Short mmCIF file of C-alpha atoms in Angstrom, two decimals:
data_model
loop_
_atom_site.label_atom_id
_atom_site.label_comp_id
_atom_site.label_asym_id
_atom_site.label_seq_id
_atom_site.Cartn_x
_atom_site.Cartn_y
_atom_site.Cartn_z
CA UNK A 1 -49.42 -75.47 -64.81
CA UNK A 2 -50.23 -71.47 -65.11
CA UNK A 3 -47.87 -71.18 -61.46
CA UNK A 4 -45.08 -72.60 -63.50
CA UNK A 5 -45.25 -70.56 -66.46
CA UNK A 6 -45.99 -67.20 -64.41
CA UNK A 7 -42.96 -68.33 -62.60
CA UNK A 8 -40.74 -68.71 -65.19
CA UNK A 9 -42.14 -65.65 -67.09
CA UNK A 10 -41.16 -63.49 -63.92
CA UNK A 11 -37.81 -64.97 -64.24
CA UNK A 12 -37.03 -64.62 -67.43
CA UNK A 13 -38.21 -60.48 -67.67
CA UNK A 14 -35.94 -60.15 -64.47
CA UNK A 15 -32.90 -61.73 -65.70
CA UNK A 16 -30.38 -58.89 -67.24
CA UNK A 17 -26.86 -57.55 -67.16
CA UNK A 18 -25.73 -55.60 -64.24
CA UNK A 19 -25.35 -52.51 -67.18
CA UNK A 20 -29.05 -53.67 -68.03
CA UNK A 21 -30.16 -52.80 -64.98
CA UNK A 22 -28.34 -49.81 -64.53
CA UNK A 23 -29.43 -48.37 -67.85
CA UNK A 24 -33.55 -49.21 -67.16
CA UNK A 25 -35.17 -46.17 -66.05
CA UNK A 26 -39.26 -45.79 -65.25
CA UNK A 27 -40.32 -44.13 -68.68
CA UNK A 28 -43.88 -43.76 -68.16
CA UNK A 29 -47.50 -44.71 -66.33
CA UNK A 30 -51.00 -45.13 -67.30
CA UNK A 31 -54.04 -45.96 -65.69
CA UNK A 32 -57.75 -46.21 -66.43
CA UNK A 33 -60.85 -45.86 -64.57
CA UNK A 34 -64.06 -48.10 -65.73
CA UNK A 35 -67.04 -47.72 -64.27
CA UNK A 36 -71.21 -48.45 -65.38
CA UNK A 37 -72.23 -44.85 -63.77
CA UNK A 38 -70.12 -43.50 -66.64
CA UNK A 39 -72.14 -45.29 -69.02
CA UNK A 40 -75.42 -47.08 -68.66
CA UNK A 41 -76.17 -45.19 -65.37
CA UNK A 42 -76.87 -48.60 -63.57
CA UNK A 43 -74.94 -50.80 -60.70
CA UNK A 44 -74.10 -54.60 -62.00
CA UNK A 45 -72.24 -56.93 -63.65
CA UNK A 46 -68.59 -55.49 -64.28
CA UNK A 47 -69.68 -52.00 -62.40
CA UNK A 48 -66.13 -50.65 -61.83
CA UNK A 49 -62.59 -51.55 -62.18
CA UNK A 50 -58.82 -49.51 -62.30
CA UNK A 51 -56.20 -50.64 -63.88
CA UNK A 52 -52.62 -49.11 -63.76
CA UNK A 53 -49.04 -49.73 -65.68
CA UNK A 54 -45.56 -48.29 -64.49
CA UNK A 55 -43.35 -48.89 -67.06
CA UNK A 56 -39.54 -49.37 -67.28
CA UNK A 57 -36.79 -49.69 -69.54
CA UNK A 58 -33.23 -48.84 -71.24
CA UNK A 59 -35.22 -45.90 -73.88
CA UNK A 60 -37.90 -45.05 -75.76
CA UNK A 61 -37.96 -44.85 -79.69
CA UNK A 62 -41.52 -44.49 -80.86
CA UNK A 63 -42.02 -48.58 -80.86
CA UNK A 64 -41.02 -51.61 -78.23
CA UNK A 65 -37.35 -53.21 -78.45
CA UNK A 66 -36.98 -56.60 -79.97
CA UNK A 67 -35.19 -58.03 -76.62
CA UNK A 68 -38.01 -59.98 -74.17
CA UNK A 69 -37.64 -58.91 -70.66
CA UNK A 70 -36.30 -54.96 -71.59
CA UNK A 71 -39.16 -53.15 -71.27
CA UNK A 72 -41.28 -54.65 -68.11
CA UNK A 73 -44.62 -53.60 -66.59
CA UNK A 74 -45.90 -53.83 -63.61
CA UNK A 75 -49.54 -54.10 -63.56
CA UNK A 76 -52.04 -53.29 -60.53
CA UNK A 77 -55.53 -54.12 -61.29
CA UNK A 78 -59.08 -54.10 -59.57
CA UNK A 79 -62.35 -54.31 -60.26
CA UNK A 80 -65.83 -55.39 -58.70
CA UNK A 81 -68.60 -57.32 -60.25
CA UNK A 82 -71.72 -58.01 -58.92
CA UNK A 83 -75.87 -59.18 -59.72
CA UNK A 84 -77.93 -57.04 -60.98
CA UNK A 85 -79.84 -56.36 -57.83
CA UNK A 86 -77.46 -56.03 -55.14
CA UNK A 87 -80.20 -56.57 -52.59
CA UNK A 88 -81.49 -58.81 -53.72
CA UNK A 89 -80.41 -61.07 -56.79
CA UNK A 90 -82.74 -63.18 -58.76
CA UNK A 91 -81.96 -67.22 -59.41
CA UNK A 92 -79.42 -68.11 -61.67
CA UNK A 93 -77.59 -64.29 -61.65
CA UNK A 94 -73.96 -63.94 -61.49
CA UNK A 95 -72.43 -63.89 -57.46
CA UNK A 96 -70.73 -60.63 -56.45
CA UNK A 97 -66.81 -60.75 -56.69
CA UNK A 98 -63.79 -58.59 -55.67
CA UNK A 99 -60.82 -58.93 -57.64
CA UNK A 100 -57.44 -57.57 -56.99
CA UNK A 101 -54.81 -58.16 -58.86
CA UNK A 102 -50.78 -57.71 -59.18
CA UNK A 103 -48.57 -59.16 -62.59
CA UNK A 104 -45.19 -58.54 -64.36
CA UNK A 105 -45.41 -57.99 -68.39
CA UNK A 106 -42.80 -56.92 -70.71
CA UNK A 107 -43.61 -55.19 -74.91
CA UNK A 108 -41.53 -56.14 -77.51
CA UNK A 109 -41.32 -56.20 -81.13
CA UNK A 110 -40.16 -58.75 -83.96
CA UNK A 111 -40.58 -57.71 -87.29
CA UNK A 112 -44.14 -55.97 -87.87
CA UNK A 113 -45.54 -58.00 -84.87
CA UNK A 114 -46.05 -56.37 -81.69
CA UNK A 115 -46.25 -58.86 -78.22
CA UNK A 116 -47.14 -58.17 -75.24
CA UNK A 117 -46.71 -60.89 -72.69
CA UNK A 118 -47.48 -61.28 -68.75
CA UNK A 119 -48.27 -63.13 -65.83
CA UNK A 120 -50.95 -61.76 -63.10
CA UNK A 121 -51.47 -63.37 -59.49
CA UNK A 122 -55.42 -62.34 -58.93
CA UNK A 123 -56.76 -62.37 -55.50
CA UNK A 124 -60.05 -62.82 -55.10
CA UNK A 125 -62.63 -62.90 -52.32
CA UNK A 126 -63.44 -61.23 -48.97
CA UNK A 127 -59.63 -60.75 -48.12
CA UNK A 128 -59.49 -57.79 -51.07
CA UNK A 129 -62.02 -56.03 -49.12
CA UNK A 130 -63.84 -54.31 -51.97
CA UNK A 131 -66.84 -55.36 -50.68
CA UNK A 132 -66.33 -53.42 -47.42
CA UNK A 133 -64.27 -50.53 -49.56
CA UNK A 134 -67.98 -50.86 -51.87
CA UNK A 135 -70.31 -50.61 -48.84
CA UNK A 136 -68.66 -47.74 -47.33
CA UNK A 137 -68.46 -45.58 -50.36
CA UNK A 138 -72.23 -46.83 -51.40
CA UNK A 139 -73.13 -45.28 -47.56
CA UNK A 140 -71.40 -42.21 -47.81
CA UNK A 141 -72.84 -41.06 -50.95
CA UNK A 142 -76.25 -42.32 -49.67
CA UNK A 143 -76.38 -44.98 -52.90
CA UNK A 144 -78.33 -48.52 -52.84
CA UNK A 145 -75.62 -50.84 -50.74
CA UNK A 146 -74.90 -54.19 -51.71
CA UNK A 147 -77.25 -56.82 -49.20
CA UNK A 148 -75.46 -58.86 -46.17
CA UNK A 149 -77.11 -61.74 -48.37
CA UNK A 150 -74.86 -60.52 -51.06
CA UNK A 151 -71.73 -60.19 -49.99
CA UNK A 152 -71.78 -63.31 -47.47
CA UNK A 153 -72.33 -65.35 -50.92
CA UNK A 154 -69.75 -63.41 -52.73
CA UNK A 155 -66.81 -65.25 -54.59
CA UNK A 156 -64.25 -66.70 -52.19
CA UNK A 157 -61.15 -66.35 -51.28
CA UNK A 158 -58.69 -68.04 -54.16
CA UNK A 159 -55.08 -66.89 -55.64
CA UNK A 160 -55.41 -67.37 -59.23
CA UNK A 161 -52.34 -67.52 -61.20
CA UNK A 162 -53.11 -65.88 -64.77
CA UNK A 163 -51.02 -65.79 -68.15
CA UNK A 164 -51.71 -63.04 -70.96
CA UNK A 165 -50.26 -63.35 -74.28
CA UNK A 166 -51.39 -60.69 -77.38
CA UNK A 167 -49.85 -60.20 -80.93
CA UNK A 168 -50.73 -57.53 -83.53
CA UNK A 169 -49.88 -55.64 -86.04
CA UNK A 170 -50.27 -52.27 -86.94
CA UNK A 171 -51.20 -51.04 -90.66
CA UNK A 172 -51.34 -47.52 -91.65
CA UNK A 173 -54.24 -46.15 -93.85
CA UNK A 174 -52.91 -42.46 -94.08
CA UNK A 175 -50.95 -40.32 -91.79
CA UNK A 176 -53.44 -40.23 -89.19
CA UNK A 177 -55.51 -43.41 -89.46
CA UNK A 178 -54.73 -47.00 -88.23
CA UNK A 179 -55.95 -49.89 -87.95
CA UNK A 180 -54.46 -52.91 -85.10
CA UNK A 181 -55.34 -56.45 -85.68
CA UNK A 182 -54.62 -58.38 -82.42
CA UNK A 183 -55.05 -61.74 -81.03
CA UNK A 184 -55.33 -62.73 -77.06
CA UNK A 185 -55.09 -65.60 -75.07
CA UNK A 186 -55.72 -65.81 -71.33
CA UNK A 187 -55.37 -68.58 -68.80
CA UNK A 188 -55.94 -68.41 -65.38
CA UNK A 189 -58.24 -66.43 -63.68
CA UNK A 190 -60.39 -66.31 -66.82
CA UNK A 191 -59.61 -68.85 -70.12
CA UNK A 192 -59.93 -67.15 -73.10
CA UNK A 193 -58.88 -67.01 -76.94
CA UNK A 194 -60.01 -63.25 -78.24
CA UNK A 195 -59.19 -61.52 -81.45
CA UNK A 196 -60.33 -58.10 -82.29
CA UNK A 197 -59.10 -54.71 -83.89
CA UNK A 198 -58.73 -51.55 -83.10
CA UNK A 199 -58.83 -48.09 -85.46
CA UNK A 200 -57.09 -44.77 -84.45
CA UNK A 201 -58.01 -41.45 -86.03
CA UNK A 202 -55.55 -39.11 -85.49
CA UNK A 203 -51.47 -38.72 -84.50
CA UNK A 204 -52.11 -38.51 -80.89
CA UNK A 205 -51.18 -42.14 -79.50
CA UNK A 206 -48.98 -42.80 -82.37
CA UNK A 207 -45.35 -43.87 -81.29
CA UNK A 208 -46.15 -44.36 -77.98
CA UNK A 209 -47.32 -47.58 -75.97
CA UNK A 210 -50.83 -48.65 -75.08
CA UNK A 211 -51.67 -50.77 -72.81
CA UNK A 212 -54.71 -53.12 -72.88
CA UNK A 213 -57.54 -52.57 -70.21
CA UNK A 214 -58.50 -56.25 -69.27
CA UNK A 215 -62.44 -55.51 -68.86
CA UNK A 216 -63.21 -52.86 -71.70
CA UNK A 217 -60.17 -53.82 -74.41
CA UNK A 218 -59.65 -49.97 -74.44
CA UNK A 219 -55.86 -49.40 -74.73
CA UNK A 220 -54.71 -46.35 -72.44
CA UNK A 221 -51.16 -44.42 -72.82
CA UNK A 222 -48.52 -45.39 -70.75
CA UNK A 223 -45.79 -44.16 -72.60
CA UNK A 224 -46.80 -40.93 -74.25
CA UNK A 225 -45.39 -38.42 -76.61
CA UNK A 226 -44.70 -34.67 -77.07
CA UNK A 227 -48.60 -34.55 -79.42
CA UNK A 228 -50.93 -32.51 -78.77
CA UNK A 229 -54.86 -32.46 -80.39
CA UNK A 230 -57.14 -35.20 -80.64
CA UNK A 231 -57.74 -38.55 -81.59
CA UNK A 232 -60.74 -40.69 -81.82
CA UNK A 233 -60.46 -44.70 -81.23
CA UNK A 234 -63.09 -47.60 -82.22
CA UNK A 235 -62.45 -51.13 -81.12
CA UNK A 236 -64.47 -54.70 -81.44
CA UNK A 237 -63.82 -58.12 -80.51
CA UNK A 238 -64.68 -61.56 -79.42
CA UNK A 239 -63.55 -64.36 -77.41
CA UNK A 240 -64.37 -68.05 -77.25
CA UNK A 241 -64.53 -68.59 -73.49
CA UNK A 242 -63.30 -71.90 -71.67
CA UNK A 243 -63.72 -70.84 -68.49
CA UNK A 244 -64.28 -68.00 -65.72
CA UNK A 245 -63.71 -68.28 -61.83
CA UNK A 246 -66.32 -65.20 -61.40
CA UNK A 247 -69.03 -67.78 -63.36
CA UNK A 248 -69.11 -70.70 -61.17
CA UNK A 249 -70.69 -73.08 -62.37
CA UNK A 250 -71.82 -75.27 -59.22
CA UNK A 251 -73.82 -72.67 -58.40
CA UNK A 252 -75.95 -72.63 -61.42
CA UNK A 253 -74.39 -69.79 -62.90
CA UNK A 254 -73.37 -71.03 -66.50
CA UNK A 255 -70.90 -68.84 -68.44
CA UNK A 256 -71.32 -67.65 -72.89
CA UNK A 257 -69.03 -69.59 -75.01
CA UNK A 258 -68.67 -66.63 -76.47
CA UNK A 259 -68.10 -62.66 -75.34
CA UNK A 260 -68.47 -59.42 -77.64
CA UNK A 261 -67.50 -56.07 -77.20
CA UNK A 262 -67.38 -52.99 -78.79
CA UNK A 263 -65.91 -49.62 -77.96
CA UNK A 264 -65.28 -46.07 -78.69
CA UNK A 265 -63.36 -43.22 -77.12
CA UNK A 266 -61.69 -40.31 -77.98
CA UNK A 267 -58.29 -39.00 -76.21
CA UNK A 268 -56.98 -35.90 -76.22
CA UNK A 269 -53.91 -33.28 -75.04
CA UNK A 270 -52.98 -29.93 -74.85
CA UNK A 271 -50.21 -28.07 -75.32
CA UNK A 272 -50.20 -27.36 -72.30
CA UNK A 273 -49.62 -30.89 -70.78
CA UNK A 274 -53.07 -31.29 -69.84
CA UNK A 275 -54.54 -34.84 -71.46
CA UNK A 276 -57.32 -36.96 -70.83
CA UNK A 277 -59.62 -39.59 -72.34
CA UNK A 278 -63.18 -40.85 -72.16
CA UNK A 279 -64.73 -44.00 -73.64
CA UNK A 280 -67.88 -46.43 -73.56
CA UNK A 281 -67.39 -49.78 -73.88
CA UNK A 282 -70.67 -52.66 -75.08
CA UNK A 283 -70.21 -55.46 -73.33
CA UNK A 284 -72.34 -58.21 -74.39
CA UNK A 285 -73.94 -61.05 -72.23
CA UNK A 286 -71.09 -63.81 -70.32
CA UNK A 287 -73.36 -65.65 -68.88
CA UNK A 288 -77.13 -67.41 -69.46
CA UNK A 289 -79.03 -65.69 -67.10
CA UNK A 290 -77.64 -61.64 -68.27
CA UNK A 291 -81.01 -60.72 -69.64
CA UNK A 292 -78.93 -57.85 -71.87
CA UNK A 293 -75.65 -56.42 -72.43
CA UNK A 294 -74.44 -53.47 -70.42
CA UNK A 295 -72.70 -50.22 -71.49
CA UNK A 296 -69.44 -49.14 -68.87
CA UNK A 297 -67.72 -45.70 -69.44
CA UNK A 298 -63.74 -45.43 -68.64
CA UNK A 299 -61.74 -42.06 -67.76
CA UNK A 300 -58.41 -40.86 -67.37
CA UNK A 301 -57.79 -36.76 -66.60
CA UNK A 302 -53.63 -36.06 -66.03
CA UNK A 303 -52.20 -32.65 -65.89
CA UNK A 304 -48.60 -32.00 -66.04
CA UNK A 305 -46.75 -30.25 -63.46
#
């Protein structure tokens, strides 16, 4: 069912007037780094991921149009998760996975509600190569590599179809504090229902569009305004959790009904162009056998030429 709706999502965002499609123009591009050596220090579990948005459409005006399918996104994703001892795992720990991943999602606004709505195709398995792309960079900077064992057990190969719907609102609480009450649904590569909220402090991210990274719920600027200063972020949410391909459960690995996290972050920009953002992210336990939570740090640096 997901191929059919991802289908006819991708067909809907990309059908248009000829002067539609004349008048969309790229207006801008985010992209977030996530990694556990940035937080916690360790290797395992969700240890690193990037995600990236290019974003076009006809203009800009400090908030998403109301039309579906005028301002699209496309969406490049990766990320690696893997045991906690990549030697050599203990029984019942999660099986290393590469994920790479490739969707179309378009932002608009009815009323006070803000949507966001996509479809992803997510490759999994040996043919994304992380693994190898992991082992190599482990080698070169002379860091623990994952085992043979381990990545000859690894997640296989699969093209997983996955739809992501969120709605929220935004409430102001003064002229630089808000507060974002959203709601999520995934299906696909991971089923999911999450709501959450997130708090700004500060101008900087105001009137411009933030898009949600898929393993920390940190939202990143992809189109961003002429502010300059700081801003300070806090964010918490939970899902109920139907399923996950990366928690199999023939293999004894049996997934949380439920999944916390909670993050904060602060973003900033100069004057001169130069912007940047750093956050840590809780994530709490997705499966049975995750003796703890683990902490994950995300980055972005940009300067302006």
């Amino acid at each position: 069912m997901s191929r059919f709706i991802v289908a006819a999502l991708v067909s809907a965002a990309c059908l248009s007037t000829p002067v539609d499609a004349q008048e969309r123009k790229r207006l801008g591009y985010g992209r977030l780094i996530t990694n556990d050596f940035f937080g916690d220090g360790e290797d395992r579990w969700r240890t690193g991921g990037f995600q990236s948005s290019r974003v076009w459409g006809p203009t800009w005006a400090g908030q998403a149009p109301e039309g579906f399918g005028q301002l699209l996104e496309l969406r490049l994703g990766a990320e690696i998760l893997a045991p906690d001892d990549i030697r050599t795992p203990a029984p019942g720990d999660r099986p290393y996975a590469g994920a790479l991943s490739i969707g179309l999602h378009t932002h608009f606004q009815r009323g006070r509600t803000e949507f966001s709505v996509g479809g992803d195709l997510v490759f999994l398995g040996p043919q994304t190569r992380l693994d190898e792309f992991q082992d190599a960079f482990h080698d070169t900077f002379n860091i623990v590599r994952p085992s043979d064992a381990v990545r000859s057990s690894q997640i296989g190969n699969a093209i997983n179809p996955t739809v992501v719907v969120e709605m929220g609102q935004t409430y102001a609480l003064s002229d630089s504090t808000v507060v974002r009450p959203f709601l999520e649904g995934r299906a696909g590569n991971e089923t999911l229902v999450r709501a959450g909220v997130d708090l700004t402090f500060g101008a900087l991210g105001q009137g411009e569009l933030l898009i949600r990274d898929s393993v920390t719920g940190h939202r990143y600027r992809a189109i961003e305004g002429d502010w300059s200063g700081y801003s300070f972020v806090l964010g918490a949410d939970i899902a109920a959790v139907s399923d996950s391909e990366f928690l199999p459960a023939d293999r004894g690995v049996i997934a949380e009904d439920s999944r916390e996290r909670v993050r904060a972050g602060i973003m900033w920009q100069s004057e001169a162009g130069i912007s940047g953002f750093y956050g840590l992210t809780y994530l709490g336990e997705e499966f049975e056998g995750q003796s703890e939570g683990q902490i994950v740090g995300s980055v972005r640096f940009k300067v302006a030429f």
